[in-house]
PDB file of C-alpha atoms and ligand atoms in Angstrom:
ATOM      1  CA  MET A   1     -99.496  23.207   6.816  1.00  0.00           C
ATOM      2  CA  ASN A   2     -96.060  24.785   7.377  1.00  0.00           C
ATOM      3  CA  GLU A   3     -94.914  26.685   4.225  1.00  0.00           C
ATOM      4  CA  LEU A   4     -91.776  24.525   4.052  1.00  0.00           C
ATOM      5  CA  PHE A   5     -93.904  21.473   3.358  1.00  0.00           C
ATOM      6  CA  ASN A   6     -96.328  23.250   1.057  1.00  0.00           C
ATOM      7  CA  LEU A   7     -96.891  21.480  -2.275  1.00  0.00           C
ATOM      8  CA  ARG A   8     -99.461  23.900  -3.697  1.00  0.00           C
ATOM      9  CA  VAL A   9     -97.135  25.026  -6.506  1.00  0.00           C
ATOM     10  CA  SER A  10     -96.115  21.450  -7.336  1.00  0.00           C
ATOM     11  CA  HIS A  11     -97.220  19.145 -10.115  1.00  0.00           C
ATOM     12  CA  ALA A  12     -96.344  15.614  -9.007  1.00  0.00           C
ATOM     13  CA  LEU A  13     -96.368  12.662 -11.384  1.00  0.00           C
ATOM     14  CA  VAL A  14     -96.559   9.281  -9.644  1.00  0.00           C
ATOM     15  CA  THR A  15     -95.747   6.140 -11.650  1.00  0.00           C
ATOM     16  CA  GLY A  16     -97.386   2.865 -10.669  1.00  0.00           C
ATOM     17  CA  ALA A  17    -100.315   4.807  -9.204  1.00  0.00           C
ATOM     18  CA  SER A  18    -102.970   2.223 -10.114  1.00  0.00           C
ATOM     19  CA  SER A  19    -102.518   0.220  -6.890  1.00  0.00           C
ATOM     20  CA  GLY A  20    -100.594  -0.183  -3.640  1.00  0.00           C
ATOM     21  CA  LEU A  21     -98.082   2.415  -2.541  1.00  0.00           C
ATOM     22  CA  GLY A  22     -98.279   4.508  -5.713  1.00  0.00           C
ATOM     23  CA  GLN A  23    -102.020   4.919  -5.326  1.00  0.00           C
ATOM     24  CA  HIS A  24    -101.458   5.878  -1.683  1.00  0.00           C
ATOM     25  CA  PHE A  25     -98.708   8.388  -2.608  1.00  0.00           C
ATOM     26  CA  ALA A  26    -100.973  10.020  -5.210  1.00  0.00           C
ATOM     27  CA  ARG A  27    -103.770  10.450  -2.676  1.00  0.00           C
ATOM     28  CA  PHE A  28    -101.345  11.766  -0.060  1.00  0.00           C
ATOM     29  CA  LEU A  29     -99.674  14.314  -2.370  1.00  0.00           C
ATOM     30  CA  ALA A  30    -103.071  15.561  -3.602  1.00  0.00           C
ATOM     31  CA  GLY A  31    -104.140  15.947   0.026  1.00  0.00           C
ATOM     32  CA  ALA A  32    -100.952  17.961   0.636  1.00  0.00           C
ATOM     33  CA  GLY A  33    -102.035  20.395  -2.089  1.00  0.00           C
ATOM     34  CA  ALA A  34    -100.139  19.192  -5.180  1.00  0.00           C
ATOM     35  CA  LYS A  35    -101.663  18.777  -8.594  1.00  0.00           C
ATOM     36  CA  VAL A  36    -101.148  15.049  -9.174  1.00  0.00           C
ATOM     37  CA  THR A  37    -100.875  12.999 -12.342  1.00  0.00           C
ATOM     38  CA  LEU A  38    -101.395   9.301 -11.778  1.00  0.00           C
ATOM     39  CA  ALA A  39     -99.577   7.073 -14.288  1.00  0.00           C
ATOM     40  CA  ALA A  40     -99.669   3.308 -14.934  1.00  0.00           C
ATOM     41  CA  ARG A  41    -100.893   0.835 -17.559  1.00  0.00           C
ATOM     42  CA  ARG A  42    -104.332   0.036 -16.045  1.00  0.00           C
ATOM     43  CA  GLU A  43    -106.449   3.006 -17.051  1.00  0.00           C
ATOM     44  CA  ALA A  44    -109.662   2.009 -15.253  1.00  0.00           C
ATOM     45  CA  ALA A  45    -107.927   1.731 -11.879  1.00  0.00           C
ATOM     46  CA  LEU A  46    -106.293   5.144 -12.377  1.00  0.00           C
ATOM     47  CA  THR A  47    -109.623   6.747 -13.323  1.00  0.00           C
ATOM     48  CA  ARG A  48    -111.296   5.429 -10.158  1.00  0.00           C
ATOM     49  CA  THR A  49    -108.585   6.919  -7.944  1.00  0.00           C
ATOM     50  CA  VAL A  50    -108.664  10.253  -9.820  1.00  0.00           C
ATOM     51  CA  GLU A  51    -112.416  10.450  -9.180  1.00  0.00           C
ATOM     52  CA  GLU A  52    -111.907   9.690  -5.460  1.00  0.00           C
ATOM     53  CA  ILE A  53    -109.254  12.416  -5.165  1.00  0.00           C
ATOM     54  CA  ARG A  54    -111.465  14.963  -6.981  1.00  0.00           C
ATOM     55  CA  ALA A  55    -114.393  14.037  -4.711  1.00  0.00           C
ATOM     56  CA  GLU A  56    -112.205  15.168  -1.792  1.00  0.00           C
ATOM     57  CA  ALA A  57    -111.418  18.479  -3.566  1.00  0.00           C
ATOM     58  CA  GLY A  58    -107.974  17.345  -4.719  1.00  0.00           C
ATOM     59  CA  GLN A  59    -106.571  18.066  -8.185  1.00  0.00           C
ATOM     60  CA  ALA A  60    -105.780  14.893 -10.127  1.00  0.00           C
ATOM     61  CA  GLN A  61    -105.630  13.503 -13.642  1.00  0.00           C
ATOM     62  CA  SER A  62    -104.383  10.235 -15.093  1.00  0.00           C
ATOM     63  CA  VAL A  63    -102.188   9.202 -18.017  1.00  0.00           C
ATOM     64  CA  VAL A  64    -101.466   5.752 -19.374  1.00  0.00           C
ATOM     65  CA  MET A  65     -97.751   4.986 -19.128  1.00  0.00           C
ATOM     66  CA  ASP A  66     -95.652   1.872 -19.597  1.00  0.00           C
ATOM     67  CA  VAL A  67     -92.338   2.660 -17.910  1.00  0.00           C
ATOM     68  CA  THR A  68     -90.468   0.078 -20.009  1.00  0.00           C
ATOM     69  CA  ASP A  69     -91.228   2.076 -23.164  1.00  0.00           C
ATOM     70  CA  ALA A  70     -89.547   5.473 -23.712  1.00  0.00           C
ATOM     71  CA  GLY A  71     -92.170   6.480 -26.302  1.00  0.00           C
ATOM     72  CA  SER A  72     -95.015   5.752 -23.868  1.00  0.00           C
ATOM     73  CA  ILE A  73     -93.264   7.780 -21.152  1.00  0.00           C
ATOM     74  CA  GLY A  74     -92.754  10.754 -23.484  1.00  0.00           C
ATOM     75  CA  ARG A  75     -96.399  10.776 -24.593  1.00  0.00           C
ATOM     76  CA  ALA A  76     -97.576  10.490 -20.985  1.00  0.00           C
ATOM     77  CA  PHE A  77     -95.416  13.438 -19.844  1.00  0.00           C
ATOM     78  CA  ASP A  78     -96.711  15.528 -22.785  1.00  0.00           C
ATOM     79  CA  ARG A  79    -100.323  14.819 -21.753  1.00  0.00           C
ATOM     80  CA  ALA A  80     -99.559  15.442 -18.083  1.00  0.00           C
ATOM     81  CA  GLU A  81     -98.083  18.849 -18.958  1.00  0.00           C
ATOM     82  CA  GLU A  82    -101.056  19.767 -21.157  1.00  0.00           C
ATOM     83  CA  GLY A  83    -103.312  19.299 -18.135  1.00  0.00           C
ATOM     84  CA  PHE A  84    -101.324  20.686 -15.202  1.00  0.00           C
ATOM     85  CA  GLY A  85     -98.196  22.376 -16.650  1.00  0.00           C
ATOM     86  CA  PRO A  86     -94.557  21.288 -16.049  1.00  0.00           C
ATOM     87  CA  VAL A  87     -93.981  18.274 -13.798  1.00  0.00           C
ATOM     88  CA  THR A  88     -91.909  19.432 -10.820  1.00  0.00           C
ATOM     89  CA  VAL A  89     -92.021  16.263  -8.702  1.00  0.00           C
ATOM     90  CA  LEU A  90     -91.589  12.731 -10.042  1.00  0.00           C
ATOM     91  CA  VAL A  91     -92.301   9.779  -7.764  1.00  0.00           C
ATOM     92  CA  ASN A  92     -90.663   6.885  -9.562  1.00  0.00           C
ATOM     93  CA  ASN A  93     -92.671   4.134  -7.905  1.00  0.00           C
ATOM     94  CA  ALA A  94     -93.675   1.558 -10.575  1.00  0.00           C
ATOM     95  CA  GLY A  95     -92.131  -1.785  -9.739  1.00  0.00           C
ATOM     96  CA  VAL A  96     -92.561  -5.534 -10.061  1.00  0.00           C
ATOM     97  CA  THR A  97     -91.002  -8.543  -8.448  1.00  0.00           C
ATOM     98  CA  ALA A  98     -90.301 -12.134  -9.516  1.00  0.00           C
ATOM     99  CA  ALA A  99     -89.946 -14.774  -6.849  1.00  0.00           C
ATOM    100  CA  GLY A 100     -87.752 -17.782  -7.418  1.00  0.00           C
ATOM    101  CA  VAL A 101     -84.376 -19.220  -6.578  1.00  0.00           C
ATOM    102  CA  ALA A 102     -81.487 -17.927  -8.693  1.00  0.00           C
ATOM    103  CA  LEU A 103     -80.575 -21.358 -10.078  1.00  0.00           C
ATOM    104  CA  GLN A 104     -83.957 -21.683 -11.737  1.00  0.00           C
ATOM    105  CA  LEU A 105     -85.267 -18.199 -12.500  1.00  0.00           C
ATOM    106  CA  ASP A 106     -85.906 -17.773 -16.220  1.00  0.00           C
ATOM    107  CA  GLU A 107     -84.622 -15.045 -18.508  1.00  0.00           C
ATOM    108  CA  ALA A 108     -88.055 -13.474 -19.012  1.00  0.00           C
ATOM    109  CA  SER A 109     -88.440 -12.909 -15.257  1.00  0.00           C
ATOM    110  CA  TRP A 110     -85.030 -11.220 -15.073  1.00  0.00           C
ATOM    111  CA  ASP A 111     -85.880  -9.002 -18.050  1.00  0.00           C
ATOM    112  CA  GLN A 112     -89.280  -7.984 -16.681  1.00  0.00           C
ATOM    113  CA  VAL A 113     -87.908  -6.973 -13.281  1.00  0.00           C
ATOM    114  CA  ILE A 114     -84.863  -5.137 -14.622  1.00  0.00           C
ATOM    115  CA  ASP A 115     -86.782  -3.457 -17.459  1.00  0.00           C
ATOM    116  CA  THR A 116     -89.451  -2.158 -15.065  1.00  0.00           C
ATOM    117  CA  ASN A 117     -87.548  -1.406 -11.866  1.00  0.00           C
ATOM    118  CA  LEU A 118     -84.219  -0.233 -13.286  1.00  0.00           C
ATOM    119  CA  LYS A 119     -84.599   0.850 -16.910  1.00  0.00           C
ATOM    120  CA  GLY A 120     -88.090   2.192 -16.175  1.00  0.00           C
ATOM    121  CA  VAL A 121     -86.831   4.359 -13.318  1.00  0.00           C
ATOM    122  CA  TRP A 122     -83.994   5.589 -15.544  1.00  0.00           C
ATOM    123  CA  LEU A 123     -86.264   6.448 -18.493  1.00  0.00           C
ATOM    124  CA  ALA A 124     -88.855   8.241 -16.349  1.00  0.00           C
ATOM    125  CA  ALA A 125     -86.164  10.171 -14.424  1.00  0.00           C
ATOM    126  CA  GLN A 126     -84.498  11.222 -17.679  1.00  0.00           C
ATOM    127  CA  ALA A 127     -87.800  12.318 -19.246  1.00  0.00           C
ATOM    128  CA  ALA A 128     -88.689  14.330 -16.130  1.00  0.00           C
ATOM    129  CA  ALA A 129     -85.235  15.938 -15.852  1.00  0.00           C
ATOM    130  CA  GLN A 130     -85.036  16.871 -19.530  1.00  0.00           C
ATOM    131  CA  ARG A 131     -88.353  18.717 -19.147  1.00  0.00           C
ATOM    132  CA  MET A 132     -87.337  20.339 -15.831  1.00  0.00           C
ATOM    133  CA  VAL A 133     -84.212  21.666 -17.570  1.00  0.00           C
ATOM    134  CA  ARG A 134     -86.126  22.818 -20.648  1.00  0.00           C
ATOM    135  CA  HIS A 135     -88.781  24.623 -18.576  1.00  0.00           C
ATOM    136  CA  GLY A 136     -86.175  25.988 -16.139  1.00  0.00           C
ATOM    137  CA  THR A 137     -88.227  24.828 -13.158  1.00  0.00           C
ATOM    138  CA  GLY A 138     -85.847  22.378 -11.479  1.00  0.00           C
ATOM    139  CA  GLY A 139     -87.617  19.835  -9.362  1.00  0.00           C
ATOM    140  CA  SER A 140     -87.472  16.774  -7.149  1.00  0.00           C
ATOM    141  CA  ILE A 141     -87.241  13.134  -8.200  1.00  0.00           C
ATOM    142  CA  VAL A 142     -88.052  10.513  -5.558  1.00  0.00           C
ATOM    143  CA  ASN A 143     -87.107   6.976  -6.532  1.00  0.00           C
ATOM    144  CA  ILE A 144     -88.857   4.224  -4.585  1.00  0.00           C
ATOM    145  CA  ALA A 145     -86.088   1.728  -3.833  1.00  0.00           C
ATOM    146  CA  SER A 146     -86.311  -0.943  -1.103  1.00  0.00           C
ATOM    147  CA  ILE A 147     -84.280  -2.203   1.809  1.00  0.00           C
ATOM    148  CA  LEU A 148     -83.558  -5.091  -0.594  1.00  0.00           C
ATOM    149  CA  GLY A 149     -81.386  -2.611  -2.507  1.00  0.00           C
ATOM    150  CA  LEU A 150     -79.213  -2.248   0.595  1.00  0.00           C
ATOM    151  CA  ARG A 151     -79.221  -5.785   1.990  1.00  0.00           C
ATOM    152  CA  VAL A 152     -80.268  -9.146   0.538  1.00  0.00           C
ATOM    153  CA  ALA A 153     -82.782 -11.918   1.030  1.00  0.00           C
ATOM    154  CA  GLY A 154     -83.121 -15.241  -0.768  1.00  0.00           C
ATOM    155  CA  GLY A 155     -85.444 -15.818  -3.687  1.00  0.00           C
ATOM    156  CA  VAL A 156     -85.641 -12.260  -5.043  1.00  0.00           C
ATOM    157  CA  ALA A 157     -82.287 -11.810  -6.795  1.00  0.00           C
ATOM    158  CA  PRO A 158     -83.376  -9.687  -9.801  1.00  0.00           C
ATOM    159  CA  TYR A 159     -85.492  -7.488  -7.549  1.00  0.00           C
ATOM    160  CA  ALA A 160     -82.631  -6.891  -5.097  1.00  0.00           C
ATOM    161  CA  VAL A 161     -80.235  -6.192  -7.982  1.00  0.00           C
ATOM    162  CA  SER A 162     -82.685  -3.748  -9.552  1.00  0.00           C
ATOM    163  CA  LYS A 163     -83.203  -1.856  -6.298  1.00  0.00           C
ATOM    164  CA  ALA A 164     -79.439  -1.690  -5.612  1.00  0.00           C
ATOM    165  CA  GLY A 165     -79.165  -0.191  -9.088  1.00  0.00           C
ATOM    166  CA  VAL A 166     -81.833   2.372  -8.195  1.00  0.00           C
ATOM    167  CA  VAL A 167     -79.817   3.380  -5.122  1.00  0.00           C
ATOM    168  CA  GLN A 168     -76.652   3.955  -7.189  1.00  0.00           C
ATOM    169  CA  MET A 169     -78.650   5.648  -9.987  1.00  0.00           C
ATOM    170  CA  THR A 170     -80.103   8.050  -7.406  1.00  0.00           C
ATOM    171  CA  LYS A 171     -76.636   9.142  -6.365  1.00  0.00           C
ATOM    172  CA  THR A 172     -75.214   9.530  -9.875  1.00  0.00           C
ATOM    173  CA  LEU A 173     -78.226  11.523 -11.114  1.00  0.00           C
ATOM    174  CA  ALA A 174     -78.133  13.730  -8.002  1.00  0.00           C
ATOM    175  CA  LEU A 175     -74.509  14.525  -8.828  1.00  0.00           C
ATOM    176  CA  GLU A 176     -75.166  15.310 -12.500  1.00  0.00           C
ATOM    177  CA  TRP A 177     -78.399  17.254 -12.068  1.00  0.00           C
ATOM    178  CA  ALA A 178     -77.701  19.397  -8.976  1.00  0.00           C
ATOM    179  CA  ARG A 179     -76.515  22.184 -11.318  1.00  0.00           C
ATOM    180  CA  HIS A 180     -80.017  22.217 -12.829  1.00  0.00           C
ATOM    181  CA  ASN A 181     -81.669  22.551  -9.405  1.00  0.00           C
ATOM    182  CA  ILE A 182     -82.989  18.999  -9.658  1.00  0.00           C
ATOM    183  CA  ARG A 183     -82.787  16.960  -6.489  1.00  0.00           C
ATOM    184  CA  VAL A 184     -82.754  13.153  -6.738  1.00  0.00           C
ATOM    185  CA  ASN A 185     -83.330  11.012  -3.656  1.00  0.00           C
ATOM    186  CA  ALA A 186     -84.513   7.516  -2.862  1.00  0.00           C
ATOM    187  CA  LEU A 187     -87.024   6.266  -0.348  1.00  0.00           C
ATOM    188  CA  ALA A 188     -86.264   2.702   0.704  1.00  0.00           C
ATOM    189  CA  PRO A 189     -89.311   1.124   2.355  1.00  0.00           C
ATOM    190  CA  GLY A 190     -89.076  -1.960   4.491  1.00  0.00           C
ATOM    191  CA  TYR A 191     -91.975  -4.386   4.490  1.00  0.00           C
ATOM    192  CA  ILE A 192     -95.181  -2.401   4.098  1.00  0.00           C
ATOM    193  CA  GLU A 193     -98.561  -4.076   4.316  1.00  0.00           C
ATOM    194  CA  THR A 194    -100.580  -3.806   1.097  1.00  0.00           C
ATOM    195  CA  GLU A 195    -103.546  -5.753  -0.293  1.00  0.00           C
ATOM    196  CA  LEU A 196    -101.149  -7.825  -2.417  1.00  0.00           C
ATOM    197  CA  ASN A 197     -98.924  -9.108   0.408  1.00  0.00           C
ATOM    198  CA  SER A 198    -101.359  -9.356   3.324  1.00  0.00           C
ATOM    199  CA  ASP A 199    -101.981 -13.109   2.727  1.00  0.00           C
ATOM    200  CA  PHE A 200     -98.244 -13.827   2.797  1.00  0.00           C
ATOM    201  CA  PHE A 201     -97.710 -11.898   6.012  1.00  0.00           C
ATOM    202  CA  ALA A 202    -100.581 -13.783   7.661  1.00  0.00           C
ATOM    203  CA  SER A 203     -98.808 -17.102   6.887  1.00  0.00           C
ATOM    204  CA  ASP A 204     -96.231 -18.814   9.146  1.00  0.00           C
ATOM    205  CA  ALA A 205     -93.384 -17.745   6.811  1.00  0.00           C
ATOM    206  CA  GLY A 206     -94.658 -14.158   6.842  1.00  0.00           C
ATOM    207  CA  GLN A 207     -94.973 -14.109  10.627  1.00  0.00           C
ATOM    208  CA  ALA A 208     -91.422 -15.468  10.966  1.00  0.00           C
ATOM    209  CA  LEU A 209     -90.204 -12.598   8.806  1.00  0.00           C
ATOM    210  CA  VAL A 210     -92.026 -10.029  10.894  1.00  0.00           C
ATOM    211  CA  LYS A 211     -90.240 -11.331  14.018  1.00  0.00           C
ATOM    212  CA  ARG A 212     -86.896 -10.293  12.437  1.00  0.00           C
ATOM    213  CA  ILE A 213     -88.015  -6.644  12.194  1.00  0.00           C
ATOM    214  CA  PRO A 214     -86.811  -4.803  15.342  1.00  0.00           C
ATOM    215  CA  GLN A 215     -90.191  -3.071  15.743  1.00  0.00           C
ATOM    216  CA  ARG A 216     -91.860  -6.526  15.370  1.00  0.00           C
ATOM    217  CA  ARG A 217     -94.487  -5.311  12.933  1.00  0.00           C
ATOM    218  CA  LEU A 218     -95.033  -4.368   9.286  1.00  0.00           C
ATOM    219  CA  GLY A 219     -95.135  -0.751   8.217  1.00  0.00           C
ATOM    220  CA  LYS A 220     -98.222   1.053   7.069  1.00  0.00           C
ATOM    221  CA  ALA A 221     -98.268   3.022   3.817  1.00  0.00           C
ATOM    222  CA  GLY A 222     -98.969   6.223   5.771  1.00  0.00           C
ATOM    223  CA  GLU A 223     -95.689   5.789   7.633  1.00  0.00           C
ATOM    224  CA  LEU A 224     -93.843   6.602   4.371  1.00  0.00           C
ATOM    225  CA  ASP A 225     -95.604   9.973   4.016  1.00  0.00           C
ATOM    226  CA  GLY A 226     -93.243  12.006   6.201  1.00  0.00           C
ATOM    227  CA  ALA A 227     -90.146  10.958   4.257  1.00  0.00           C
ATOM    228  CA  LEU A 228     -91.904  11.465   0.928  1.00  0.00           C
ATOM    229  CA  LEU A 229     -93.066  14.945   1.911  1.00  0.00           C
ATOM    230  CA  LEU A 230     -89.570  15.898   3.060  1.00  0.00           C
ATOM    231  CA  LEU A 231     -88.045  14.791  -0.250  1.00  0.00           C
ATOM    232  CA  ALA A 232     -90.782  16.243  -2.462  1.00  0.00           C
ATOM    233  CA  SER A 233     -91.119  19.656  -0.796  1.00  0.00           C
ATOM    234  CA  SER A 234     -88.813  22.622  -0.204  1.00  0.00           C
ATOM    235  CA  ALA A 235     -88.240  21.256   3.321  1.00  0.00           C
ATOM    236  CA  GLY A 236     -85.718  19.016   1.546  1.00  0.00           C
ATOM    237  CA  SER A 237     -84.138  21.803  -0.517  1.00  0.00           C
ATOM    238  CA  TYR A 238     -80.565  20.886   0.585  1.00  0.00           C
ATOM    239  CA  THR A 239     -81.189  17.126   0.481  1.00  0.00           C
ATOM    240  CA  THR A 240     -80.030  15.317  -2.644  1.00  0.00           C
ATOM    241  CA  GLY A 241     -78.373  11.967  -3.366  1.00  0.00           C
ATOM    242  CA  CYS A 242     -79.828  10.532  -0.137  1.00  0.00           C
ATOM    243  CA  VAL A 243     -81.448   7.204   0.562  1.00  0.00           C
ATOM    244  CA  ILE A 244     -83.941   7.303   3.407  1.00  0.00           C
ATOM    245  CA  ALA A 245     -84.927   3.912   4.801  1.00  0.00           C
ATOM    246  CA  VAL A 246     -88.332   3.640   6.488  1.00  0.00           C
ATOM    247  CA  ASP A 247     -88.313   0.102   7.780  1.00  0.00           C
ATOM    248  CA  GLY A 248     -88.990  -0.280  11.498  1.00  0.00           C
ATOM    249  CA  GLY A 249     -85.253  -0.836  11.989  1.00  0.00           C
ATOM    250  CA  HIS A 250     -85.080  -3.842   9.645  1.00  0.00           C
ATOM    251  CA  LEU A 251     -81.749  -2.739   8.124  1.00  0.00           C
ATOM    252  CA  VAL A 252     -80.138  -2.650  11.542  1.00  0.00           C
ATOM    253  CA  SER A 253     -81.457  -6.050  12.647  1.00  0.00           C
ATOM    254  CA  SER A 254     -78.897  -8.063  14.555  1.00  0.00           C
ATOM    255  CA  LEU A 255     -76.509 -10.277  12.567  1.00  0.00           C
TER     256      LEU A 255
HETATM  257  N1  NAP B 301     -95.052  -3.041  -0.557  1.00  0.00           N
HETATM  258  C1  NAP B 301     -93.850  -3.130  -0.015  1.00  0.00           C
HETATM  259  O1  NAP B 301     -93.660  -3.696   1.076  1.00  0.00           O
HETATM  260  C2  NAP B 301     -92.657  -2.488  -0.691  1.00  0.00           C
HETATM  261  C3  NAP B 301     -91.438  -2.454  -0.006  1.00  0.00           C
HETATM  262  C4  NAP B 301     -90.338  -1.865  -0.591  1.00  0.00           C
HETATM  263  C5  NAP B 301     -90.444  -1.309  -1.852  1.00  0.00           C
HETATM  264  N2  NAP B 301     -91.635  -1.356  -2.511  1.00  0.00           N
HETATM  265  C6  NAP B 301     -91.694  -0.742  -3.844  1.00  0.00           C
HETATM  266  O2  NAP B 301     -92.791   0.146  -3.900  1.00  0.00           O
HETATM  267  C7  NAP B 301     -93.278   0.202  -5.240  1.00  0.00           C
HETATM  268  C8  NAP B 301     -94.751  -0.090  -5.253  1.00  0.00           C
HETATM  269  O3  NAP B 301     -94.969  -1.417  -4.777  1.00  0.00           O
HETATM  270  P1  NAP B 301     -96.395  -1.957  -4.328  1.00  0.00           P
HETATM  271  O4  NAP B 301     -96.174  -2.859  -3.185  1.00  0.00           O
HETATM  272  O5  NAP B 301     -97.342  -0.831  -4.187  1.00  0.00           O
HETATM  273  O6  NAP B 301     -96.766  -2.878  -5.592  1.00  0.00           O
HETATM  274  P2  NAP B 301     -98.085  -2.998  -6.485  1.00  0.00           P
HETATM  275  O7  NAP B 301     -99.320  -2.777  -5.703  1.00  0.00           O
HETATM  276  O8  NAP B 301     -97.911  -4.260  -7.252  1.00  0.00           O
HETATM  277  O9  NAP B 301     -97.954  -1.761  -7.500  1.00  0.00           O
HETATM  278  C9  NAP B 301     -97.042  -1.753  -8.534  1.00  0.00           C
HETATM  279  C10 NAP B 301     -97.440  -0.654  -9.501  1.00  0.00           C
HETATM  280  O10 NAP B 301     -96.497  -0.611 -10.567  1.00  0.00           O
HETATM  281  C11 NAP B 301     -97.183  -0.473 -11.785  1.00  0.00           C
HETATM  282  N3  NAP B 301     -96.406  -1.038 -12.878  1.00  0.00           N
HETATM  283  C12 NAP B 301     -95.880  -2.279 -13.001  1.00  0.00           C
HETATM  284  N4  NAP B 301     -95.271  -2.405 -14.199  1.00  0.00           N
HETATM  285  C13 NAP B 301     -95.426  -1.203 -14.841  1.00  0.00           C
HETATM  286  C14 NAP B 301     -95.034  -0.710 -16.102  1.00  0.00           C
HETATM  287  N5  NAP B 301     -94.361  -1.480 -16.992  1.00  0.00           N
HETATM  288  N6  NAP B 301     -95.362   0.546 -16.423  1.00  0.00           N
HETATM  289  C15 NAP B 301     -96.046   1.337 -15.549  1.00  0.00           C
HETATM  290  N7  NAP B 301     -96.445   0.927 -14.337  1.00  0.00           N
HETATM  291  C16 NAP B 301     -96.147  -0.342 -13.999  1.00  0.00           C
HETATM  292  C17 NAP B 301     -98.490  -1.203 -11.587  1.00  0.00           C
HETATM  293  O11 NAP B 301     -99.509  -0.652 -12.423  1.00  0.00           O
HETATM  294  P3  NAP B 301    -100.072  -1.279 -13.791  1.00  0.00           P
HETATM  295  O12 NAP B 301    -100.048  -2.768 -13.637  1.00  0.00           O
HETATM  296  O13 NAP B 301    -101.452  -0.684 -13.897  1.00  0.00           O
HETATM  297  O14 NAP B 301     -99.161  -0.756 -14.872  1.00  0.00           O
HETATM  298  C18 NAP B 301     -98.810  -0.857 -10.133  1.00  0.00           C
HETATM  299  O15 NAP B 301     -99.532   0.354 -10.052  1.00  0.00           O
HETATM  300  C19 NAP B 301     -92.417  -0.783  -6.050  1.00  0.00           C
HETATM  301  O16 NAP B 301     -91.353  -0.115  -6.677  1.00  0.00           O
HETATM  302  C20 NAP B 301     -91.892  -1.716  -4.973  1.00  0.00           C
HETATM  303  O17 NAP B 301     -90.703  -2.347  -5.354  1.00  0.00           O
HETATM  304  C21 NAP B 301     -92.756  -1.932  -1.970  1.00  0.00           C
END
């Protein structure tokens, strides 16, 4: 692989790596040569993926982390560093959604989405950056936002608000932390097919949604890899405060 995209000196920590996109990102970054720490609450799922990565000669370990809890994040970073040294890449991917119309959505749903997607991204970014400054390594933080942080859809208000917050957080942290050689960017996926949403996208409502995407299809997890690699590696060394949408043109769909 071109030296610009080389991750062999990187230690990447991926939150929400027990399923879906986070699990995919962990496998991809390990395949690109990084030492990878997989973090989430479900330990058994993390362990399985770590074993799969090691079976393919990748370097991986797992830590239990609840991103809504600063103490849990701190302990997880400490354990990650004991295994693989300072974390130089953070993929802030853990996220949840709550479906429901705004007139009826309950307070607990709002709290869960905001605590995970917004406060969790903040706490993990802060923990990573404090360590990058302390170790003098600098690094790259990639926040997984969503096109719903840039435009809106009905029935997902807290999610859209949280992702819009992630977009603005990305820019403010990029501004504050550039002096420490820490880059902060966001990757905003469009609709990506995962095990969790495949039933919905097979339904009539899901198919109707797909028709509004200019490319007329869902994305595949692997189609996010190029943008992630750019942001994580030294190929993106002058890229900070950016939001890269990977969405089949969904954001530019006709009004
Ligand atoms: N799939 C898409 O089309 C799409 C599009 C745009 C953006 N995204 C974003 O991409 C990210 C991943 O989504 P996905 O589709 O892969 O969803 P997913 O399969 O449901 O994965 C979500 C991950 O987040 C973790 N998580 C949830 N709450 C957590 C907490 N409190 N602490 C630590 N980890 C937590 C889960 O692990 P545990 O339950 O084990 O903790 C799980 O690994 C999310 O931020 C999502 O908003 C997805």
